[in-house]
CSV table of N, CA and C in Angstrom, one decimal:
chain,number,residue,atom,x,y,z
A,1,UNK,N,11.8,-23.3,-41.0
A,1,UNK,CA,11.3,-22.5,-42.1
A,1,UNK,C,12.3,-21.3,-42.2
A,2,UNK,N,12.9,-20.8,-43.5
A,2,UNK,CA,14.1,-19.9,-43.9
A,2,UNK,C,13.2,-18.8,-43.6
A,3,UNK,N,13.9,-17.6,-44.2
A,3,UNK,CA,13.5,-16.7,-44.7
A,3,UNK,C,13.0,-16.5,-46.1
A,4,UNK,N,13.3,-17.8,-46.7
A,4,UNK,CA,13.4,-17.7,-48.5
A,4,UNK,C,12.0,-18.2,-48.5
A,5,UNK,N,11.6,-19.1,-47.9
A,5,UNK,CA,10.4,-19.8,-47.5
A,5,UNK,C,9.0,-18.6,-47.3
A,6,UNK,N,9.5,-17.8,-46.2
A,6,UNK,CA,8.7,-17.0,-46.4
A,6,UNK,C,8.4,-15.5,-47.3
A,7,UNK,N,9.2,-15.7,-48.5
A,7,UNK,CA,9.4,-14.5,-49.5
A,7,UNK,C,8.7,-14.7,-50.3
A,8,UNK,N,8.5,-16.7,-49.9
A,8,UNK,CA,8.1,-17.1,-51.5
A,8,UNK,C,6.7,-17.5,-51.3
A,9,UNK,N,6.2,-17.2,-50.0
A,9,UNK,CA,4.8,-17.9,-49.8
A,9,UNK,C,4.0,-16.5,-50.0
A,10,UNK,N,2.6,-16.8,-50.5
A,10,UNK,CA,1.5,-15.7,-50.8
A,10,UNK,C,1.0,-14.8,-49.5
A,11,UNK,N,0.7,-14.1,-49.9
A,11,UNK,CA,0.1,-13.1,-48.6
A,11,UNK,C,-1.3,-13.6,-47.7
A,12,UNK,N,-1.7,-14.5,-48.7
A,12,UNK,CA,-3.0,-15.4,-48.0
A,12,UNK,C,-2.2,-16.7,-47.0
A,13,UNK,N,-1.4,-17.3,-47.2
A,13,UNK,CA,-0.4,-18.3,-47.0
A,13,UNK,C,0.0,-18.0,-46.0
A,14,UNK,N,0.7,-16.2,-45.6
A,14,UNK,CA,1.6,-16.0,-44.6
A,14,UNK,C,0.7,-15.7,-43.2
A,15,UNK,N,-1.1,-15.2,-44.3
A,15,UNK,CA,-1.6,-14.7,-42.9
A,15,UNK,C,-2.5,-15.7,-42.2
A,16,UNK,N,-2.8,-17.2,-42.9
A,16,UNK,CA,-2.8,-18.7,-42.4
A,16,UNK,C,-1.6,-18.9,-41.4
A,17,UNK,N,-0.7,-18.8,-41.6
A,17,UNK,CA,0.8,-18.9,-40.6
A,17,UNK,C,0.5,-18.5,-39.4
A,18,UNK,N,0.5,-17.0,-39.9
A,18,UNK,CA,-0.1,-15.5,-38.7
A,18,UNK,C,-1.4,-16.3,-38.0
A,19,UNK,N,-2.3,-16.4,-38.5
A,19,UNK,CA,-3.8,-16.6,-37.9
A,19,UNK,C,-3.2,-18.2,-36.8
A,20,UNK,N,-2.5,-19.5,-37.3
A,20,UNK,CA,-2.1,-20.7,-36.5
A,20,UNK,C,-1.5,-20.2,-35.6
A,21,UNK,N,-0.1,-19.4,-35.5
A,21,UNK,CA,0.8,-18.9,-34.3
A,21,UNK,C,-0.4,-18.3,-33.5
A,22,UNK,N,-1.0,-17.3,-34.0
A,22,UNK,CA,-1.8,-16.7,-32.5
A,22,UNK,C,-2.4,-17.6,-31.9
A,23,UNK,N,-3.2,-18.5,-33.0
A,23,UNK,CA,-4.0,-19.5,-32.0
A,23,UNK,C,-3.5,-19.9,-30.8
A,24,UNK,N,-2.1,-20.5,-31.3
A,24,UNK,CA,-1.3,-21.8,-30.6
A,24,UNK,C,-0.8,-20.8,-29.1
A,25,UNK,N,-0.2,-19.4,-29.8
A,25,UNK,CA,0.3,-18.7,-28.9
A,25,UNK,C,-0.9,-18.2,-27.6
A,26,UNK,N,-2.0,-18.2,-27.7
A,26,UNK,CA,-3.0,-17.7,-27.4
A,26,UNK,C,-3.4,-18.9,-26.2
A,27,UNK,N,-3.8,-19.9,-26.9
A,27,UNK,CA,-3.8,-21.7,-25.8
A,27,UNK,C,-3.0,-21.7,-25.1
A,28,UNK,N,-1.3,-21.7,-25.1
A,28,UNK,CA,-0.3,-21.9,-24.5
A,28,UNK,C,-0.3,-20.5,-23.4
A,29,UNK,N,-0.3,-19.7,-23.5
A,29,UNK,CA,-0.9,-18.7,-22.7
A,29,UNK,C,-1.8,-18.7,-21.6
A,30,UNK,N,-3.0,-19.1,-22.2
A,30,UNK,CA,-3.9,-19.0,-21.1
A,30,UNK,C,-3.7,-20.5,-19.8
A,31,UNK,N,-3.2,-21.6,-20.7
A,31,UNK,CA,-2.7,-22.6,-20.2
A,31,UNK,C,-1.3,-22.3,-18.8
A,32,UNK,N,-0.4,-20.9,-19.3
A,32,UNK,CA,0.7,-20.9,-18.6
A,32,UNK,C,-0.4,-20.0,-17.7
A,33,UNK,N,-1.4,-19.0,-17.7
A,33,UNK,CA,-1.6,-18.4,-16.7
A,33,UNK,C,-3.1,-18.9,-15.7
A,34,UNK,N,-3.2,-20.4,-16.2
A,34,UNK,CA,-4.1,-21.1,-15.5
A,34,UNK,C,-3.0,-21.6,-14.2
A,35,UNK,N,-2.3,-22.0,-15.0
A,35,UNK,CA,-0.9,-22.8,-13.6
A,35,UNK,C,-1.0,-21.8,-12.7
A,36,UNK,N,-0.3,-20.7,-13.4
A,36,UNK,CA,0.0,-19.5,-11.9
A,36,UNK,C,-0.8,-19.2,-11.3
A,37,UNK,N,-2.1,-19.1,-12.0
A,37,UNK,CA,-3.2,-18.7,-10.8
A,37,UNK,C,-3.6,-20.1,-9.7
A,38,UNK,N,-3.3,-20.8,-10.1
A,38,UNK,CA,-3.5,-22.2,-9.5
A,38,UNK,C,-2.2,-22.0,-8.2
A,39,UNK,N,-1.2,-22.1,-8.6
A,39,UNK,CA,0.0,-21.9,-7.8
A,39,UNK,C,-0.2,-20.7,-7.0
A,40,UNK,N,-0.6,-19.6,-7.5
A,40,UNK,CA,-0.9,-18.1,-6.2
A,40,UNK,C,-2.0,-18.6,-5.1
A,41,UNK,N,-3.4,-19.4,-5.6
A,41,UNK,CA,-4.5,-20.1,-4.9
A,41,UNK,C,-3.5,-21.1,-3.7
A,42,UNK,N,-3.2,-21.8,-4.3
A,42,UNK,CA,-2.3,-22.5,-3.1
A,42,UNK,C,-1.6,-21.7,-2.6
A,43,UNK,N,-0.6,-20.6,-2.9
A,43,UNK,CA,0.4,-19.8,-1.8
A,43,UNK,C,-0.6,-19.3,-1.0
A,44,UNK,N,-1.4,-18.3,-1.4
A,44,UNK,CA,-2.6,-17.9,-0.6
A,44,UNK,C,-3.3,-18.8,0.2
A,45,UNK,N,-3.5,-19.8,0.4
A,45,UNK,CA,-4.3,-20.4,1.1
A,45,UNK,C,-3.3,-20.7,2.2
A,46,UNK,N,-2.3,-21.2,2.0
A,46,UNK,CA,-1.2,-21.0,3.3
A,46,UNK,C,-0.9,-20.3,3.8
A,47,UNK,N,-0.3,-19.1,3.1
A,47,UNK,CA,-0.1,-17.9,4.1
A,47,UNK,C,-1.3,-17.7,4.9
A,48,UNK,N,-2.5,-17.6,3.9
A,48,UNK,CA,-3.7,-16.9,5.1
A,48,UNK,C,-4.0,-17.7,6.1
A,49,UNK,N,-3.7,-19.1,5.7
A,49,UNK,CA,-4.1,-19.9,7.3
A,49,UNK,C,-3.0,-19.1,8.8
A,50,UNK,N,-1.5,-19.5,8.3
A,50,UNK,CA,-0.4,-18.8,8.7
A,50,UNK,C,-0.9,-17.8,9.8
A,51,UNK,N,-1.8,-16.4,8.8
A,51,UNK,CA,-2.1,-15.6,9.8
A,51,UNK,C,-3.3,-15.4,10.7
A,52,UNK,N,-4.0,-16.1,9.9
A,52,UNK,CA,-5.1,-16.3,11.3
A,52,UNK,C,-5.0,-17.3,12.3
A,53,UNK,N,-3.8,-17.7,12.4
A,53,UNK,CA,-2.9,-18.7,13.6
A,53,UNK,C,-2.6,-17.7,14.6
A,54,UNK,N,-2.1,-16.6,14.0
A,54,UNK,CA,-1.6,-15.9,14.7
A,54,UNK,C,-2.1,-14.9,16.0
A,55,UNK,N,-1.4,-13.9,16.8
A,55,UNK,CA,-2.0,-13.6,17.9
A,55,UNK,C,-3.0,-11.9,16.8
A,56,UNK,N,-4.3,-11.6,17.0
A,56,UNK,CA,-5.2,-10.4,17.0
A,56,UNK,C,-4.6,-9.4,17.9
A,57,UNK,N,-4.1,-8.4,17.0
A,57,UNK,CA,-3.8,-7.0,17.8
A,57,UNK,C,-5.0,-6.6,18.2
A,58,UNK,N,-4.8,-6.0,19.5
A,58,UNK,CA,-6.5,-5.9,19.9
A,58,UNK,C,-6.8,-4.1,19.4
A,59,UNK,N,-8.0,-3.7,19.5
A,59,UNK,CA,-8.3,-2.3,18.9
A,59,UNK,C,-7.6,-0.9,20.0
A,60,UNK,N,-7.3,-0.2,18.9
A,60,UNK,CA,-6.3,0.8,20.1
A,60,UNK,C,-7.7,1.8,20.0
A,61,UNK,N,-7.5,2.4,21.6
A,61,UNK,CA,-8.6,3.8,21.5
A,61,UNK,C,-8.2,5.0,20.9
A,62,UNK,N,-9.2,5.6,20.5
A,62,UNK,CA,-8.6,7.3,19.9
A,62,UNK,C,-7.9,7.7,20.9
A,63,UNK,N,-6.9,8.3,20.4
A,63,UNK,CA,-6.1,9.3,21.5
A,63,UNK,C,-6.9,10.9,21.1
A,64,UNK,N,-6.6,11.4,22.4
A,64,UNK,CA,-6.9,12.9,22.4
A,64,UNK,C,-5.8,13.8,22.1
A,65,UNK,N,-5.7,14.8,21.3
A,65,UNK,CA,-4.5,15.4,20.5
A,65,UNK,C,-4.3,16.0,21.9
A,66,UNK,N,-2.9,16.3,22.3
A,66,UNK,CA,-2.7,16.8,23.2
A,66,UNK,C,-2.0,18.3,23.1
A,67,UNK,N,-1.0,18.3,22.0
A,67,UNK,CA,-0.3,19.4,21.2
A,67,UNK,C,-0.9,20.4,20.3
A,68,UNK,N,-1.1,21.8,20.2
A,68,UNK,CA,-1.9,22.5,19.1
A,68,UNK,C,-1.2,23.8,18.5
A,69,UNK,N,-1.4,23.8,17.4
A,69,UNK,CA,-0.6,25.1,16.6
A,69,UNK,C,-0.8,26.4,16.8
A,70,UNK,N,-0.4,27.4,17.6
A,70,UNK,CA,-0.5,28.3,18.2
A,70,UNK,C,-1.1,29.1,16.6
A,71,UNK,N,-0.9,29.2,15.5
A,71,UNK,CA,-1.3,30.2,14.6
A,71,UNK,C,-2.2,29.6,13.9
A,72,UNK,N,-2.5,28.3,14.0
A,72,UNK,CA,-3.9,27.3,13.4
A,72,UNK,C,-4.2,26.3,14.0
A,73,UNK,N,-5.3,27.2,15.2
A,73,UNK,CA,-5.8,26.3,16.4
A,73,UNK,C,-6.2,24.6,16.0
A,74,UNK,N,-6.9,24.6,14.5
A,74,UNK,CA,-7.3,23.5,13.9
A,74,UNK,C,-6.3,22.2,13.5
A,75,UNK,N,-4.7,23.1,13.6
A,75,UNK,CA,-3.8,21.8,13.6
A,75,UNK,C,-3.5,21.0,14.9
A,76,UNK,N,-3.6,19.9,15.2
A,76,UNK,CA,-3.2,19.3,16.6
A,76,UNK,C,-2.3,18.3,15.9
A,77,UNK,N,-1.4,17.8,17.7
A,77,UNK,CA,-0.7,16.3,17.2
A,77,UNK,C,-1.0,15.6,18.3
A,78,UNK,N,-1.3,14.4,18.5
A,78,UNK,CA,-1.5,13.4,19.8
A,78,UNK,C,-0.7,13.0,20.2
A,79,UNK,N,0.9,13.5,20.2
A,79,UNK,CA,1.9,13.0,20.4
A,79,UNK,C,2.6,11.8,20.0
A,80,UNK,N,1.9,11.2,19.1
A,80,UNK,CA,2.0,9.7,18.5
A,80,UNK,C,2.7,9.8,17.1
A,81,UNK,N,3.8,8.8,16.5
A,81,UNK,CA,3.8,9.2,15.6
A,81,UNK,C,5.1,10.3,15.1
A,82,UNK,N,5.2,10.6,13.4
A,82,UNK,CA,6.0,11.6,12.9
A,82,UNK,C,5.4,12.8,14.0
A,83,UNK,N,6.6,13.6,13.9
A,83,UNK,CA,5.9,14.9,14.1
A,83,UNK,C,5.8,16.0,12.9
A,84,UNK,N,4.7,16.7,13.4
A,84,UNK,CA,3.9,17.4,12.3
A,84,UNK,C,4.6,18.5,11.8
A,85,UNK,N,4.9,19.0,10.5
A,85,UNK,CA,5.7,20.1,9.8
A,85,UNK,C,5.3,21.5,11.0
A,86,UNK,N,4.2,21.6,11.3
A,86,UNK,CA,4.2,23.2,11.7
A,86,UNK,C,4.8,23.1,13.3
A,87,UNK,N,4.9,21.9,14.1
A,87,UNK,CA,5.3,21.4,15.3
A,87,UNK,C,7.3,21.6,15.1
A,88,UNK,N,7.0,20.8,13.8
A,88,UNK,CA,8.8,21.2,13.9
A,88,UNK,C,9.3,22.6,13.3
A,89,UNK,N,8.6,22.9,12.7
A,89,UNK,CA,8.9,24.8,12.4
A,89,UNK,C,8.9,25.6,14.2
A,90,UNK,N,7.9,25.1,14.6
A,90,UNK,CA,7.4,25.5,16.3
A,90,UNK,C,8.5,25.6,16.7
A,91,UNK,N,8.8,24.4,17.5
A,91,UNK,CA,10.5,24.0,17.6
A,91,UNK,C,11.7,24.6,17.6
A,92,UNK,N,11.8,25.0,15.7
A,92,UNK,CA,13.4,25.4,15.5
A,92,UNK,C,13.0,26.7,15.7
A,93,UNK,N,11.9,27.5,15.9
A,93,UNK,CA,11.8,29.1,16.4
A,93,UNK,C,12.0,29.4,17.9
A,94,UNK,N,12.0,28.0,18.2
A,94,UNK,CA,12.5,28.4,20.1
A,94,UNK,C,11.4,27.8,20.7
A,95,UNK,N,10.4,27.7,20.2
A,95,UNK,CA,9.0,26.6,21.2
A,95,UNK,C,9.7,26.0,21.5
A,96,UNK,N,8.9,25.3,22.9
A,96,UNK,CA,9.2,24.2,23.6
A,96,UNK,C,8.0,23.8,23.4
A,97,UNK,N,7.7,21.8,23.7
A,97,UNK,CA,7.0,21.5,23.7
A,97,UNK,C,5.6,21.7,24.4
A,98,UNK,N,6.0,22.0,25.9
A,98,UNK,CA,5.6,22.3,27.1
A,98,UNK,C,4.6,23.6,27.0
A,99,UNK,N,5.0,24.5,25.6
A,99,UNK,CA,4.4,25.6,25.0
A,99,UNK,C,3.1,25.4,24.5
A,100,UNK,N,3.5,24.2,23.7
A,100,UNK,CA,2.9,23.7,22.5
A,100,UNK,C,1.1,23.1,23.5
A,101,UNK,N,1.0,22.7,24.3
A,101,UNK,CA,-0.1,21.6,25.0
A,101,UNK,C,-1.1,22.2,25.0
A,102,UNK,N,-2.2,21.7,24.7
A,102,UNK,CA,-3.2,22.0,24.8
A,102,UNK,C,-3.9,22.0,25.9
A,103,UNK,N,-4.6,23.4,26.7
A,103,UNK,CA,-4.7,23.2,27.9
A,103,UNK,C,-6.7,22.9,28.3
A,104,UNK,N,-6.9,21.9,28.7
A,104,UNK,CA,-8.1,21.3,28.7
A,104,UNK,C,-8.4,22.0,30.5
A,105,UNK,N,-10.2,22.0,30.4
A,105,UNK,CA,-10.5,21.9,31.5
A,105,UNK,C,-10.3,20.8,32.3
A,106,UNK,N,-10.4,21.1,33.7
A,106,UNK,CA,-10.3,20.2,34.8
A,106,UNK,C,-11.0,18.9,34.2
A,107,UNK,N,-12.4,18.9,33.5
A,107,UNK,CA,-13.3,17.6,33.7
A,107,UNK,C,-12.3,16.5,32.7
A,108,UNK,N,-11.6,16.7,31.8
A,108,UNK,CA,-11.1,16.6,30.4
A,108,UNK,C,-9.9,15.6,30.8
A,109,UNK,N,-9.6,14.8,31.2
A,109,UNK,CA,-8.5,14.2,31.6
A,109,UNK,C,-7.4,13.6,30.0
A,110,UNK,N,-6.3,13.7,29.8
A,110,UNK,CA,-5.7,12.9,29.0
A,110,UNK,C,-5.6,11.4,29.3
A,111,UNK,N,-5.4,10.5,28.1
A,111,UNK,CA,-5.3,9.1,28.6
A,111,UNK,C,-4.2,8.6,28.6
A,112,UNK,N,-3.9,7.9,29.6
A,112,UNK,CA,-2.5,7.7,30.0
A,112,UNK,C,-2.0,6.4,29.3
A,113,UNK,N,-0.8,6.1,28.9
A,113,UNK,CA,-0.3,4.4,28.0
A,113,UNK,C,0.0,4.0,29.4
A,114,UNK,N,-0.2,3.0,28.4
A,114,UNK,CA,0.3,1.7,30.0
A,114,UNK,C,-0.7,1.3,30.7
């Protein structure tokens, strides 16, 4: 179908045209996104078997923060991990870490890795 074709058809005629395309476009559609979800159901179902084959990281315990911010008692770091903006400000002012510890009573032990 030209363009001359459609100059010369009525405004009721073009939006018959309009109203068939959506239809068809609309079926074909739901049709192309039945497949893929069909196709992701099967990827999914293999990968997940995949990982529950696999070995369970077992649960890590809370660590005890052992590091604390001399000017906001309420910041700590557990040593784990980034280190924390006010820890590396600590740092480049001449702290040492050894500064930084938090000092616990005797009963209070830290927990050792390994």
């Amino acid at each position: 179908m030209g363009n001359d074709d459609w100059a010369s058809m009525t405004t009721v005629e073009l939006w018959e045209l309009y109203d068939g395309v959506t239809a068809v476009l609309s079926r074909r559609m739901a049709a192309e996104k039945a497949k893929l979800e069909e196709r992701l159901r099967k990827i999914e179902g293999t990968a997940g078997s995949a990982r529950s084959e696999g070995r369970v990281r077992r649960p890590y315990p809370p660590v005890l923060p052992k590091y604390q911010n001399p000017k906001d008692p309420g910041e700590t770091w557990s040593g784990r991990g980034k280190q924390p903006r006010w820890l590396k400000a600590q740092l480049r002012a001449g702290k040492k870490l050894n500064d930084l510890l938090i000092g616990r009573p005797s009963g209070q032990k830290r927990r050792r890795a390994g």
